[in-house]
Amino acid sequence: MRKDVVVLGAGIVGVSIAVHLQKRGRSVLLVDKRQPGLETSFGNAGLIQREGVYPYGFPHDFGALLRYALNNTIDAHYHLAALPKIAPFLFQYWMHSRPAQHKAIARLYAPLIEHSVTEHMALAEEAGSSQLIRPTGWMKVFRSDKAMETQLRDAEAVKRDFGVNFDALDSRSVAEREPHLKVALKGGIHWTDPAAIYDPHALVMSYVELYERLGGDMAAGDAKSLEQTADGWRLQTEKGPVDAGAVVVALGPWADVVTRKFGYRFPLAVKRGYHMHYKAQGNAVLNRPTLDFERGYFLAPMARGIRLTTGAEFADRDAPMTPVQLQRAEPIAKEFFPLGERVDPEPWMGMRPCTPDMMPIIGQAPRHKNLWLGFGHAHHGMTLGPITGRILAEMITGEAPVIDPKPYRPERF
């Protein structure tokens, strides 16, 4: 078999790349060891975060650092045994998160975020799945005046600098929008420009079906078998060896399976996360995704039920599951909203691929022609999959990219 391009990784990023290449007349093979959309893209809060121009940084507040050091919070957890290995990454992450650096990164990151909702909607409309994307925005609610004042100040800066819209809510307004919340709240911020995905896996699969309707092929295969040939690349798959002029690495937290083989040492780490679905008690309804800010967990209405998601777990990528954050969050979440019984037989765990400067790696590998990279999206993989797919497809086919991809180039590491 011969193809123009092989895309390694069938999460939201890889699927989006494959769709955009196929739309531009390239013959594409999408390869994964598993079925599409079952890894990181499967478990997330279901947000297209148009407001997320400031990528999630490492806290510089002493109180927050002390809380995290005690290792008993919902929004962060770490494996002590993993710290020596990940300490260099954490230090770089902390340095890039200093206020001046974080602000500069936001300016570079904003063009990606600005296209997040529009690029998703374009694919969803073509795929016939736009009903899965709901224009509800999402809400962040506060239990204290101090937290609300600080977050409102930050939100005003985002609105002023980047034109993202929100509603500032008092306690009565929060209750009007989410009447089934049970705790006393000081108020909230309703980000109105983002969109909420009712079923992230179904959305990814609708993009896969679009890709196949466009003539794209799929195969199971192991990215470790990739090798360079005289005129391109070769990969072993269930359908036999495949030769291609170009290959795209969109393997998320497993990108180093390929990049290290060809001599690249990108500073990629993972933040693991967990989710569980619950039935709602009685006639309780959650109208939009909602963050209980000071407790550090997220509730989102999904096709399967109310999804409870946790913050970041810093651990070895392949270490056994330790869903302690979920265990801590569940009783608090049940006091916050009338959650009923669990729907899933066990917690789900996924890995977010992260770079220390909080921006993805998008572009051609520095020392290998036609080896293209698209990974490292951290918390915004679902948000940025379609715009990443468009940019890479434009670069590979020689079109002028819709935005300048230079800030995300692999050479910066």
mmCIF file of C-alpha atoms in Angstrom:
data_model
loop_
_atom_site.group_PDB
_atom_site.id
_atom_site.type_symbol
_atom_site.label_atom_id
_atom_site.label_comp_id
_atom_site.label_asym_id
_atom_site.label_seq_id
_atom_site.Cartn_x
_atom_site.Cartn_y
_atom_site.Cartn_z
ATOM 1 C CA MET A 1 0.000 0.000 0.000
ATOM 2 C CA ARG A 2 1.178 3.504 -0.749
ATOM 3 C CA LYS A 3 -0.285 6.728 0.639
ATOM 4 C CA ASP A 4 0.605 10.389 0.473
ATOM 5 C CA VAL A 5 0.462 10.743 4.257
ATOM 6 C CA VAL A 6 0.230 8.415 7.254
ATOM 7 C CA VAL A 7 -1.208 9.989 10.413
ATOM 8 C CA LEU A 8 -0.164 8.245 13.619
ATOM 9 C CA GLY A 9 -2.751 8.596 16.373
ATOM 10 C CA ALA A 10 -6.538 8.593 16.110
ATOM 11 C CA GLY A 11 -7.505 10.992 18.884
ATOM 12 C CA ILE A 12 -9.158 14.314 18.150
ATOM 13 C CA VAL A 13 -5.887 15.848 16.897
ATOM 14 C CA GLY A 14 -4.935 12.982 14.574
ATOM 15 C CA VAL A 15 -8.471 12.585 13.252
ATOM 16 C CA SER A 16 -8.700 16.315 12.529
ATOM 17 C CA ILE A 17 -5.368 16.267 10.689
ATOM 18 C CA ALA A 18 -6.491 13.280 8.615
ATOM 19 C CA VAL A 19 -9.804 14.939 7.712
ATOM 20 C CA HIS A 20 -8.160 18.179 6.605
ATOM 21 C CA LEU A 21 -5.545 16.362 4.522
ATOM 22 C CA GLN A 22 -8.173 14.205 2.850
ATOM 23 C CA LYS A 23 -10.266 17.309 2.104
ATOM 24 C CA ARG A 24 -7.218 18.723 0.306
ATOM 25 C CA GLY A 25 -6.953 15.764 -2.016
ATOM 26 C CA ARG A 26 -4.238 13.799 -0.261
ATOM 27 C CA SER A 27 -4.550 10.026 0.151
ATOM 28 C CA VAL A 28 -4.302 9.392 3.901
ATOM 29 C CA LEU A 29 -3.994 6.390 6.195
ATOM 30 C CA LEU A 30 -4.994 6.971 9.834
ATOM 31 C CA VAL A 31 -3.221 4.511 12.144
ATOM 32 C CA ASP A 32 -3.685 3.657 15.810
ATOM 33 C CA LYS A 33 -3.204 0.609 18.005
ATOM 34 C CA ARG A 34 -6.775 1.016 19.296
ATOM 35 C CA GLN A 35 -10.076 2.220 17.922
ATOM 36 C CA PRO A 36 -10.318 5.999 17.391
ATOM 37 C CA GLY A 37 -11.054 8.378 20.223
ATOM 38 C CA LEU A 38 -10.612 5.967 23.127
ATOM 39 C CA GLU A 39 -7.623 7.549 24.848
ATOM 40 C CA THR A 40 -7.237 11.177 25.988
ATOM 41 C CA SER A 41 -10.009 12.421 23.694
ATOM 42 C CA PHE A 42 -12.507 10.129 25.405
ATOM 43 C CA GLY A 43 -12.269 11.606 28.887
ATOM 44 C CA ASN A 44 -12.429 15.359 29.267
ATOM 45 C CA ALA A 45 -14.763 18.073 30.445
ATOM 46 C CA GLY A 46 -16.264 18.387 26.970
ATOM 47 C CA LEU A 47 -15.340 22.020 26.511
ATOM 48 C CA ILE A 48 -14.215 23.998 23.492
ATOM 49 C CA GLN A 49 -12.461 26.624 25.564
ATOM 50 C CA ARG A 50 -12.678 29.821 23.559
ATOM 51 C CA GLU A 51 -11.805 31.707 26.738
ATOM 52 C CA GLY A 52 -8.646 29.653 27.384
ATOM 53 C CA VAL A 53 -6.103 32.115 26.003
ATOM 54 C CA TYR A 54 -4.068 31.686 29.181
ATOM 55 C CA PRO A 55 -3.058 28.014 29.174
ATOM 56 C CA TYR A 56 -3.146 26.334 32.563
ATOM 57 C CA GLY A 57 -0.028 27.476 34.403
ATOM 58 C CA PHE A 58 1.905 26.302 37.441
ATOM 59 C CA PRO A 59 0.768 28.293 40.505
ATOM 60 C CA HIS A 60 3.082 30.927 41.950
ATOM 61 C CA ASP A 61 0.912 31.684 44.957
ATOM 62 C CA PHE A 62 2.626 30.413 48.125
ATOM 63 C CA GLY A 63 -0.633 29.266 49.673
ATOM 64 C CA ALA A 64 -1.511 27.178 46.638
ATOM 65 C CA LEU A 65 1.972 25.672 46.516
ATOM 66 C CA LEU A 66 1.715 24.715 50.174
ATOM 67 C CA ARG A 67 -1.671 23.106 49.580
ATOM 68 C CA TYR A 68 -0.314 21.070 46.702
ATOM 69 C CA ALA A 69 2.779 20.061 48.666
ATOM 70 C CA LEU A 70 0.516 18.409 51.250
ATOM 71 C CA ASN A 71 -0.814 16.240 48.398
ATOM 72 C CA ASN A 72 -4.385 16.028 49.663
ATOM 73 C CA THR A 73 -6.289 18.217 47.183
ATOM 74 C CA ILE A 74 -8.740 17.407 44.405
ATOM 75 C CA ASP A 75 -7.243 19.680 41.761
ATOM 76 C CA ALA A 76 -3.690 18.305 42.011
ATOM 77 C CA HIS A 77 -2.032 15.082 43.132
ATOM 78 C CA TYR A 78 1.438 13.650 42.642
ATOM 79 C CA HIS A 79 3.270 10.363 42.983
ATOM 80 C CA LEU A 80 6.254 10.908 45.256
ATOM 81 C CA ALA A 81 8.247 8.253 43.385
ATOM 82 C CA ALA A 82 7.771 10.152 40.104
ATOM 83 C CA LEU A 83 9.083 13.512 41.337
ATOM 84 C CA PRO A 84 12.806 12.941 40.599
ATOM 85 C CA LYS A 85 11.974 12.093 36.991
ATOM 86 C CA ILE A 86 9.532 14.944 36.388
ATOM 87 C CA ALA A 87 11.261 17.612 38.514
ATOM 88 C CA PRO A 88 13.163 19.169 35.552
ATOM 89 C CA PHE A 89 9.903 19.522 33.624
ATOM 90 C CA LEU A 90 8.099 20.980 36.643
ATOM 91 C CA PHE A 91 10.842 23.560 37.140
ATOM 92 C CA GLN A 92 10.641 24.664 33.483
ATOM 93 C CA TYR A 93 6.852 24.722 33.738
ATOM 94 C CA TRP A 94 7.061 26.897 36.848
ATOM 95 C CA MET A 95 9.483 29.296 35.129
ATOM 96 C CA HIS A 96 7.239 29.705 32.077
ATOM 97 C CA SER A 97 4.266 30.300 34.382
ATOM 98 C CA ARG A 98 5.728 33.433 35.959
ATOM 99 C CA PRO A 99 3.293 36.321 35.331
ATOM 100 C CA ALA A 100 5.295 38.152 32.649
ATOM 101 C CA GLN A 101 6.144 34.962 30.767
ATOM 102 C CA HIS A 102 2.593 33.625 31.068
ATOM 103 C CA LYS A 103 1.201 36.849 29.624
ATOM 104 C CA ALA A 104 3.613 36.686 26.690
ATOM 105 C CA ILE A 105 2.667 33.056 26.050
ATOM 106 C CA ALA A 106 -1.028 34.000 26.056
ATOM 107 C CA ARG A 107 -0.392 36.443 23.194
ATOM 108 C CA LEU A 108 1.185 33.649 21.151
ATOM 109 C CA TYR A 109 -1.446 31.099 22.134
ATOM 110 C CA ALA A 110 -4.500 33.281 21.512
ATOM 111 C CA PRO A 111 -4.630 32.819 17.688
ATOM 112 C CA LEU A 112 -5.100 29.070 18.156
ATOM 113 C CA ILE A 113 -7.818 29.551 20.754
ATOM 114 C CA GLU A 114 -9.589 32.166 18.621
ATOM 115 C CA HIS A 115 -10.291 29.539 15.959
ATOM 116 C CA SER A 116 -11.320 26.756 18.336
ATOM 117 C CA VAL A 117 -15.120 27.008 18.182
ATOM 118 C CA THR A 118 -15.380 28.026 14.518
ATOM 119 C CA GLU A 119 -13.134 25.191 13.295
ATOM 120 C CA HIS A 120 -15.008 22.629 15.391
ATOM 121 C CA MET A 121 -18.348 23.872 14.091
ATOM 122 C CA ALA A 122 -17.133 23.720 10.495
ATOM 123 C CA LEU A 123 -16.182 20.051 10.867
ATOM 124 C CA ALA A 124 -19.273 19.189 12.902
ATOM 125 C CA GLU A 125 -21.619 20.714 10.346
ATOM 126 C CA GLU A 126 -19.919 18.800 7.538
ATOM 127 C CA ALA A 127 -20.029 15.627 9.637
ATOM 128 C CA GLY A 128 -23.692 16.106 10.536
ATOM 129 C CA SER A 129 -22.970 16.218 14.266
ATOM 130 C CA SER A 130 -23.386 19.894 15.142
ATOM 131 C CA GLN A 131 -26.124 18.937 17.625
ATOM 132 C CA LEU A 132 -23.365 17.516 19.842
ATOM 133 C CA ILE A 133 -21.866 21.015 20.282
ATOM 134 C CA ARG A 134 -23.982 23.228 22.482
ATOM 135 C CA PRO A 135 -23.548 27.028 22.785
ATOM 136 C CA THR A 136 -24.069 27.022 26.554
ATOM 137 C CA GLY A 137 -20.649 28.258 27.588
ATOM 138 C CA TRP A 138 -19.505 27.126 31.014
ATOM 139 C CA MET A 139 -19.647 28.470 34.532
ATOM 140 C CA LYS A 140 -17.130 28.924 37.323
ATOM 141 C CA VAL A 141 -18.729 29.397 40.750
ATOM 142 C CA PHE A 142 -17.273 30.656 44.023
ATOM 143 C CA ARG A 143 -17.774 29.973 47.697
ATOM 144 C CA SER A 144 -15.826 33.043 48.915
ATOM 145 C CA ASP A 145 -15.739 36.734 48.047
ATOM 146 C CA LYS A 146 -11.951 36.706 47.820
ATOM 147 C CA ALA A 147 -11.841 33.995 45.152
ATOM 148 C CA MET A 148 -14.580 35.685 43.183
ATOM 149 C CA GLU A 149 -12.890 39.093 43.254
ATOM 150 C CA THR A 150 -9.571 37.661 42.062
ATOM 151 C CA GLN A 151 -11.136 35.639 39.269
ATOM 152 C CA LEU A 152 -13.335 38.519 38.127
ATOM 153 C CA ARG A 153 -10.277 40.720 37.855
ATOM 154 C CA ASP A 154 -8.542 38.109 35.711
ATOM 155 C CA ALA A 155 -11.670 37.660 33.574
ATOM 156 C CA GLU A 156 -11.883 41.392 32.944
ATOM 157 C CA ALA A 157 -8.282 41.339 31.712
ATOM 158 C CA VAL A 158 -9.041 38.472 29.323
ATOM 159 C CA LYS A 159 -12.075 40.314 27.994
ATOM 160 C CA ARG A 160 -10.119 43.547 27.585
ATOM 161 C CA ASP A 161 -7.047 42.007 25.956
ATOM 162 C CA PHE A 162 -8.634 39.225 23.890
ATOM 163 C CA GLY A 163 -12.291 40.122 23.420
ATOM 164 C CA VAL A 164 -13.730 37.053 25.153
ATOM 165 C CA ASN A 165 -17.177 37.549 26.662
ATOM 166 C CA PHE A 166 -18.507 36.601 30.088
ATOM 167 C CA ASP A 167 -21.311 37.421 32.488
ATOM 168 C CA ALA A 168 -20.490 38.270 36.098
ATOM 169 C CA LEU A 169 -23.088 36.597 38.308
ATOM 170 C CA ASP A 170 -24.244 37.235 41.846
ATOM 171 C CA SER A 171 -25.619 34.385 43.927
ATOM 172 C CA ARG A 172 -29.147 34.944 42.658
ATOM 173 C CA SER A 173 -28.031 34.856 39.007
ATOM 174 C CA VAL A 174 -26.135 31.625 39.594
ATOM 175 C CA ALA A 175 -29.284 30.074 41.070
ATOM 176 C CA GLU A 176 -31.350 31.222 38.087
ATOM 177 C CA ARG A 177 -28.971 29.557 35.629
ATOM 178 C CA GLU A 178 -28.373 26.428 37.696
ATOM 179 C CA PRO A 179 -31.329 26.063 40.071
ATOM 180 C CA HIS A 180 -30.329 22.618 41.334
ATOM 181 C CA LEU A 181 -26.999 23.586 42.896
ATOM 182 C CA LYS A 182 -27.343 22.950 46.626
ATOM 183 C CA VAL A 183 -24.584 24.994 48.338
ATOM 184 C CA ALA A 184 -24.454 28.683 49.230
ATOM 185 C CA LEU A 185 -22.384 30.509 46.630
ATOM 186 C CA LYS A 186 -21.118 34.081 46.459
ATOM 187 C CA GLY A 187 -21.461 34.225 42.687
ATOM 188 C CA GLY A 188 -19.847 33.072 39.487
ATOM 189 C CA ILE A 189 -18.443 33.773 36.053
ATOM 190 C CA HIS A 190 -20.324 32.472 33.045
ATOM 191 C CA TRP A 191 -18.003 32.322 30.044
ATOM 192 C CA THR A 192 -20.474 32.647 27.177
ATOM 193 C CA ASP A 193 -18.236 32.232 24.095
ATOM 194 C CA PRO A 194 -17.055 28.641 24.670
ATOM 195 C CA ALA A 195 -19.110 25.636 23.593
ATOM 196 C CA ALA A 196 -19.918 22.408 25.427
ATOM 197 C CA ILE A 197 -19.693 18.957 23.844
ATOM 198 C CA TYR A 198 -22.474 16.616 24.890
ATOM 199 C CA ASP A 199 -20.569 13.449 23.940
ATOM 200 C CA PRO A 200 -16.850 13.939 23.123
ATOM 201 C CA HIS A 201 -16.338 10.380 21.881
ATOM 202 C CA ALA A 202 -19.380 10.564 19.594
ATOM 203 C CA LEU A 203 -18.080 13.840 18.182
ATOM 204 C CA VAL A 204 -14.668 12.336 17.417
ATOM 205 C CA MET A 205 -16.345 9.344 15.783
ATOM 206 C CA SER A 206 -18.476 11.637 13.620
ATOM 207 C CA TYR A 207 -15.257 13.219 12.345
ATOM 208 C CA VAL A 208 -13.901 9.713 11.667
ATOM 209 C CA GLU A 209 -17.018 8.923 9.626
ATOM 210 C CA LEU A 210 -16.552 12.175 7.700
ATOM 211 C CA TYR A 211 -12.942 11.185 7.001
ATOM 212 C CA GLU A 212 -14.046 7.805 5.666
ATOM 213 C CA ARG A 213 -16.748 9.396 3.485
ATOM 214 C CA LEU A 214 -14.014 11.579 2.016
ATOM 215 C CA GLY A 215 -12.124 8.413 1.031
ATOM 216 C CA GLY A 216 -9.737 8.111 3.962
ATOM 217 C CA ASP A 217 -8.424 4.728 5.082
ATOM 218 C CA MET A 218 -7.738 3.362 8.546
ATOM 219 C CA ALA A 219 -5.579 0.564 9.896
ATOM 220 C CA ALA A 220 -4.287 -0.791 13.175
ATOM 221 C CA GLY A 221 -0.552 -0.488 13.557
ATOM 222 C CA ASP A 222 2.320 0.155 15.935
ATOM 223 C CA ALA A 223 4.076 3.514 15.601
ATOM 224 C CA LYS A 224 7.298 1.912 16.830
ATOM 225 C CA SER A 225 7.628 0.212 13.430
ATOM 226 C CA LEU A 226 8.041 3.540 11.597
ATOM 227 C CA GLU A 227 11.241 3.764 9.580
ATOM 228 C CA GLN A 228 12.658 6.198 7.070
ATOM 229 C CA THR A 229 13.183 5.045 3.486
ATOM 230 C CA ALA A 230 14.934 6.510 0.481
ATOM 231 C CA ASP A 231 11.774 8.243 -0.717
ATOM 232 C CA GLY A 232 9.756 8.700 2.452
ATOM 233 C CA TRP A 233 8.502 6.511 5.278
ATOM 234 C CA ARG A 234 7.359 2.959 5.917
ATOM 235 C CA LEU A 235 5.089 1.587 8.635
ATOM 236 C CA GLN A 236 3.946 -1.960 9.428
ATOM 237 C CA THR A 237 0.175 -2.286 9.809
ATOM 238 C CA GLU A 238 -2.485 -4.999 9.948
ATOM 239 C CA LYS A 239 -2.926 -4.411 6.204
ATOM 240 C CA GLY A 240 0.768 -4.968 5.550
ATOM 241 C CA PRO A 241 3.602 -2.474 5.068
ATOM 242 C CA VAL A 242 2.583 1.034 4.054
ATOM 243 C CA ASP A 243 4.836 3.486 2.251
ATOM 244 C CA ALA A 244 4.138 7.204 2.408
ATOM 245 C CA GLY A 245 5.750 10.427 1.360
ATOM 246 C CA ALA A 246 5.008 12.030 4.719
ATOM 247 C CA VAL A 247 4.045 11.004 8.233
ATOM 248 C CA VAL A 248 2.390 12.989 11.015
ATOM 249 C CA VAL A 249 2.977 12.140 14.677
ATOM 250 C CA ALA A 250 -0.227 12.914 16.586
ATOM 251 C CA LEU A 251 0.236 10.405 19.375
ATOM 252 C CA GLY A 252 -0.385 12.731 22.312
ATOM 253 C CA PRO A 253 1.299 11.370 25.451
ATOM 254 C CA TRP A 254 2.892 8.576 23.410
ATOM 255 C CA ALA A 255 4.589 10.884 20.903
ATOM 256 C CA ASP A 256 8.019 10.010 22.277
ATOM 257 C CA VAL A 257 7.570 6.452 20.951
ATOM 258 C CA VAL A 258 8.461 7.962 17.568
ATOM 259 C CA THR A 259 10.341 11.161 18.347
ATOM 260 C CA ARG A 260 12.952 9.508 20.563
ATOM 261 C CA LYS A 261 13.564 6.855 17.935
ATOM 262 C CA PHE A 262 14.670 9.595 15.548
ATOM 263 C CA GLY A 263 16.807 11.452 18.070
ATOM 264 C CA TYR A 264 14.439 14.114 19.418
ATOM 265 C CA ARG A 265 14.183 14.818 23.152
ATOM 266 C CA PHE A 266 11.177 17.064 23.523
ATOM 267 C CA PRO A 267 10.348 17.979 27.140
ATOM 268 C CA LEU A 268 6.988 16.230 27.102
ATOM 269 C CA ALA A 269 5.295 15.246 30.356
ATOM 270 C CA VAL A 270 1.805 14.051 31.206
ATOM 271 C CA LYS A 271 -0.921 15.243 33.523
ATOM 272 C CA ARG A 272 -3.193 12.329 34.247
ATOM 273 C CA GLY A 273 -6.878 12.855 34.951
ATOM 274 C CA TYR A 274 -9.958 10.856 35.932
ATOM 275 C CA HIS A 275 -13.689 10.929 35.362
ATOM 276 C CA MET A 276 -16.840 9.149 36.482
ATOM 277 C CA HIS A 277 -20.461 9.482 35.356
ATOM 278 C CA TYR A 278 -23.447 9.706 37.696
ATOM 279 C CA LYS A 279 -27.191 9.721 37.375
ATOM 280 C CA ALA A 280 -28.915 12.867 38.589
ATOM 281 C CA GLN A 281 -31.318 12.415 41.467
ATOM 282 C CA GLY A 282 -34.993 13.037 40.803
ATOM 283 C CA ASN A 283 -35.606 15.788 38.276
ATOM 284 C CA ALA A 284 -32.279 17.570 38.886
ATOM 285 C CA VAL A 285 -30.705 19.089 35.770
ATOM 286 C CA LEU A 286 -27.301 20.628 35.164
ATOM 287 C CA ASN A 287 -27.660 23.044 32.251
ATOM 288 C CA ARG A 288 -24.000 23.683 31.498
ATOM 289 C CA PRO A 289 -20.518 22.530 32.582
ATOM 290 C CA THR A 290 -19.724 23.990 35.997
ATOM 291 C CA LEU A 291 -16.491 24.295 37.969
ATOM 292 C CA ASP A 292 -16.603 24.332 41.763
ATOM 293 C CA PHE A 293 -13.576 26.602 41.761
ATOM 294 C CA GLU A 294 -12.310 26.408 45.330
ATOM 295 C CA ARG A 295 -12.782 22.642 45.553
ATOM 296 C CA GLY A 296 -11.120 21.895 42.215
ATOM 297 C CA TYR A 297 -13.479 19.536 40.383
ATOM 298 C CA PHE A 298 -15.749 19.916 37.369
ATOM 299 C CA LEU A 299 -19.264 18.702 36.580
ATOM 300 C CA ALA A 300 -20.501 18.459 33.000
ATOM 301 C CA PRO A 301 -23.832 17.223 31.593
ATOM 302 C CA MET A 302 -23.111 14.411 29.143
ATOM 303 C CA ALA A 303 -25.045 11.835 27.156
ATOM 304 C CA ARG A 304 -24.030 9.176 29.684
ATOM 305 C CA GLY A 305 -24.902 11.230 32.773
ATOM 306 C CA ILE A 306 -23.260 13.947 34.848
ATOM 307 C CA ARG A 307 -19.519 13.636 34.338
ATOM 308 C CA LEU A 308 -17.299 14.434 37.318
ATOM 309 C CA THR A 309 -13.728 15.245 36.256
ATOM 310 C CA THR A 310 -10.689 15.818 38.442
ATOM 311 C CA GLY A 311 -7.655 18.052 38.130
ATOM 312 C CA ALA A 312 -4.089 17.017 37.319
ATOM 313 C CA GLU A 313 -2.178 14.013 38.590
ATOM 314 C CA PHE A 314 1.598 14.146 38.148
ATOM 315 C CA ALA A 315 2.856 10.594 37.749
ATOM 316 C CA ASP A 316 4.674 8.307 35.360
ATOM 317 C CA ARG A 317 2.565 7.903 32.246
ATOM 318 C CA ASP A 318 2.271 4.142 32.623
ATOM 319 C CA ALA A 319 1.962 3.928 36.431
ATOM 320 C CA PRO A 320 -1.115 2.128 37.799
ATOM 321 C CA MET A 321 -4.320 4.114 38.200
ATOM 322 C CA THR A 322 -4.686 5.998 41.518
ATOM 323 C CA PRO A 323 -8.079 7.756 41.437
ATOM 324 C CA VAL A 324 -7.720 9.354 44.879
ATOM 325 C CA GLN A 325 -8.809 12.765 43.545
ATOM 326 C CA LEU A 326 -12.082 11.251 42.394
ATOM 327 C CA GLN A 327 -12.597 9.692 45.812
ATOM 328 C CA ARG A 328 -11.999 13.074 47.450
ATOM 329 C CA ALA A 329 -14.269 14.911 45.032
ATOM 330 C CA GLU A 330 -17.283 12.617 45.015
ATOM 331 C CA PRO A 331 -18.718 13.399 48.494
ATOM 332 C CA ILE A 332 -18.155 17.138 48.001
ATOM 333 C CA ALA A 333 -19.767 17.040 44.559
ATOM 334 C CA LYS A 334 -22.790 15.224 45.983
ATOM 335 C CA GLU A 335 -23.248 18.051 48.492
ATOM 336 C CA PHE A 336 -22.920 20.561 45.632
ATOM 337 C CA PHE A 337 -25.338 18.933 43.156
ATOM 338 C CA PRO A 338 -27.783 16.015 43.635
ATOM 339 C CA LEU A 339 -25.655 13.291 42.069
ATOM 340 C CA GLY A 340 -27.102 9.808 42.272
ATOM 341 C CA GLU A 341 -25.486 6.440 41.708
ATOM 342 C CA ARG A 342 -22.378 5.839 39.631
ATOM 343 C CA VAL A 343 -22.961 4.836 36.022
ATOM 344 C CA ASP A 344 -19.480 3.571 35.083
ATOM 345 C CA PRO A 345 -18.168 0.262 36.446
ATOM 346 C CA GLU A 346 -14.808 1.895 37.261
ATOM 347 C CA PRO A 347 -13.140 5.310 36.947
ATOM 348 C CA TRP A 348 -11.721 6.326 33.597
ATOM 349 C CA MET A 349 -8.135 7.622 33.431
ATOM 350 C CA GLY A 350 -6.432 9.538 30.643
ATOM 351 C CA MET A 351 -3.185 11.409 30.037
ATOM 352 C CA ARG A 352 -2.775 14.988 28.864
ATOM 353 C CA PRO A 353 0.496 15.555 26.928
ATOM 354 C CA CYS A 354 2.143 18.747 28.199
ATOM 355 C CA THR A 355 5.076 20.975 27.257
ATOM 356 C CA PRO A 356 6.728 23.308 29.787
ATOM 357 C CA ASP A 357 5.730 26.446 27.866
ATOM 358 C CA MET A 358 2.101 25.200 27.739
ATOM 359 C CA MET A 359 1.867 25.392 23.934
ATOM 360 C CA PRO A 360 1.592 22.479 21.505
ATOM 361 C CA ILE A 361 4.297 21.336 19.129
ATOM 362 C CA ILE A 362 3.085 21.883 15.561
ATOM 363 C CA GLY A 363 5.328 21.714 12.510
ATOM 364 C CA GLN A 364 7.958 19.724 10.633
ATOM 365 C CA ALA A 365 10.649 17.909 12.597
ATOM 366 C CA PRO A 366 13.883 19.915 12.342
ATOM 367 C CA ARG A 367 16.143 17.143 11.008
ATOM 368 C CA HIS A 368 13.746 14.916 9.035
ATOM 369 C CA LYS A 369 11.971 15.959 5.883
ATOM 370 C CA ASN A 370 8.251 15.191 5.833
ATOM 371 C CA LEU A 371 8.147 14.080 9.462
ATOM 372 C CA TRP A 372 5.428 16.312 10.882
ATOM 373 C CA LEU A 373 4.507 16.788 14.526
ATOM 374 C CA GLY A 374 1.210 17.689 16.191
ATOM 375 C CA PHE A 375 1.045 16.983 19.929
ATOM 376 C CA GLY A 376 1.478 18.535 23.378
ATOM 377 C CA HIS A 377 -1.931 20.220 23.678
ATOM 378 C CA ALA A 378 -2.235 19.598 27.438
ATOM 379 C CA HIS A 379 -5.737 20.509 28.675
ATOM 380 C CA HIS A 380 -6.798 21.827 25.256
ATOM 381 C CA GLY A 381 -6.552 18.815 22.959
ATOM 382 C CA MET A 382 -10.293 18.670 22.361
ATOM 383 C CA THR A 383 -10.405 22.449 22.039
ATOM 384 C CA LEU A 384 -7.563 22.706 19.514
ATOM 385 C CA GLY A 385 -7.845 19.479 17.505
ATOM 386 C CA PRO A 386 -9.612 20.944 14.441
ATOM 387 C CA ILE A 387 -7.512 24.117 14.170
ATOM 388 C CA THR A 388 -4.334 22.060 14.603
ATOM 389 C CA GLY A 389 -5.543 19.727 11.855
ATOM 390 C CA ARG A 390 -6.174 22.621 9.513
ATOM 391 C CA ILE A 391 -2.796 24.286 10.168
ATOM 392 C CA LEU A 392 -0.803 21.090 9.651
ATOM 393 C CA ALA A 393 -2.737 20.155 6.524
ATOM 394 C CA GLU A 394 -2.075 23.619 5.105
ATOM 395 C CA MET A 395 1.627 23.362 5.898
ATOM 396 C CA ILE A 396 1.957 19.864 4.429
ATOM 397 C CA THR A 397 0.157 20.829 1.205
ATOM 398 C CA GLY A 398 2.035 24.116 0.794
ATOM 399 C CA GLU A 399 -0.890 26.427 1.520
ATOM 400 C CA ALA A 400 -0.518 29.567 3.569
ATOM 401 C CA PRO A 401 -1.612 28.601 7.115
ATOM 402 C CA VAL A 402 -4.667 30.384 8.462
ATOM 403 C CA ILE A 403 -2.510 31.607 11.372
ATOM 404 C CA ASP A 404 1.242 31.914 11.821
ATOM 405 C CA PRO A 405 2.465 28.545 13.144
ATOM 406 C CA LYS A 406 5.914 29.837 14.118
ATOM 407 C CA PRO A 407 5.247 30.089 17.893
ATOM 408 C CA TYR A 408 4.469 26.352 18.005
ATOM 409 C CA ARG A 409 7.438 25.153 15.934
ATOM 410 C CA PRO A 410 9.363 22.122 17.230
ATOM 411 C CA GLU A 411 12.676 23.994 16.996
ATOM 412 C CA ARG A 412 11.844 26.056 20.081
ATOM 413 C CA PHE A 413 12.939 23.103 22.241
#
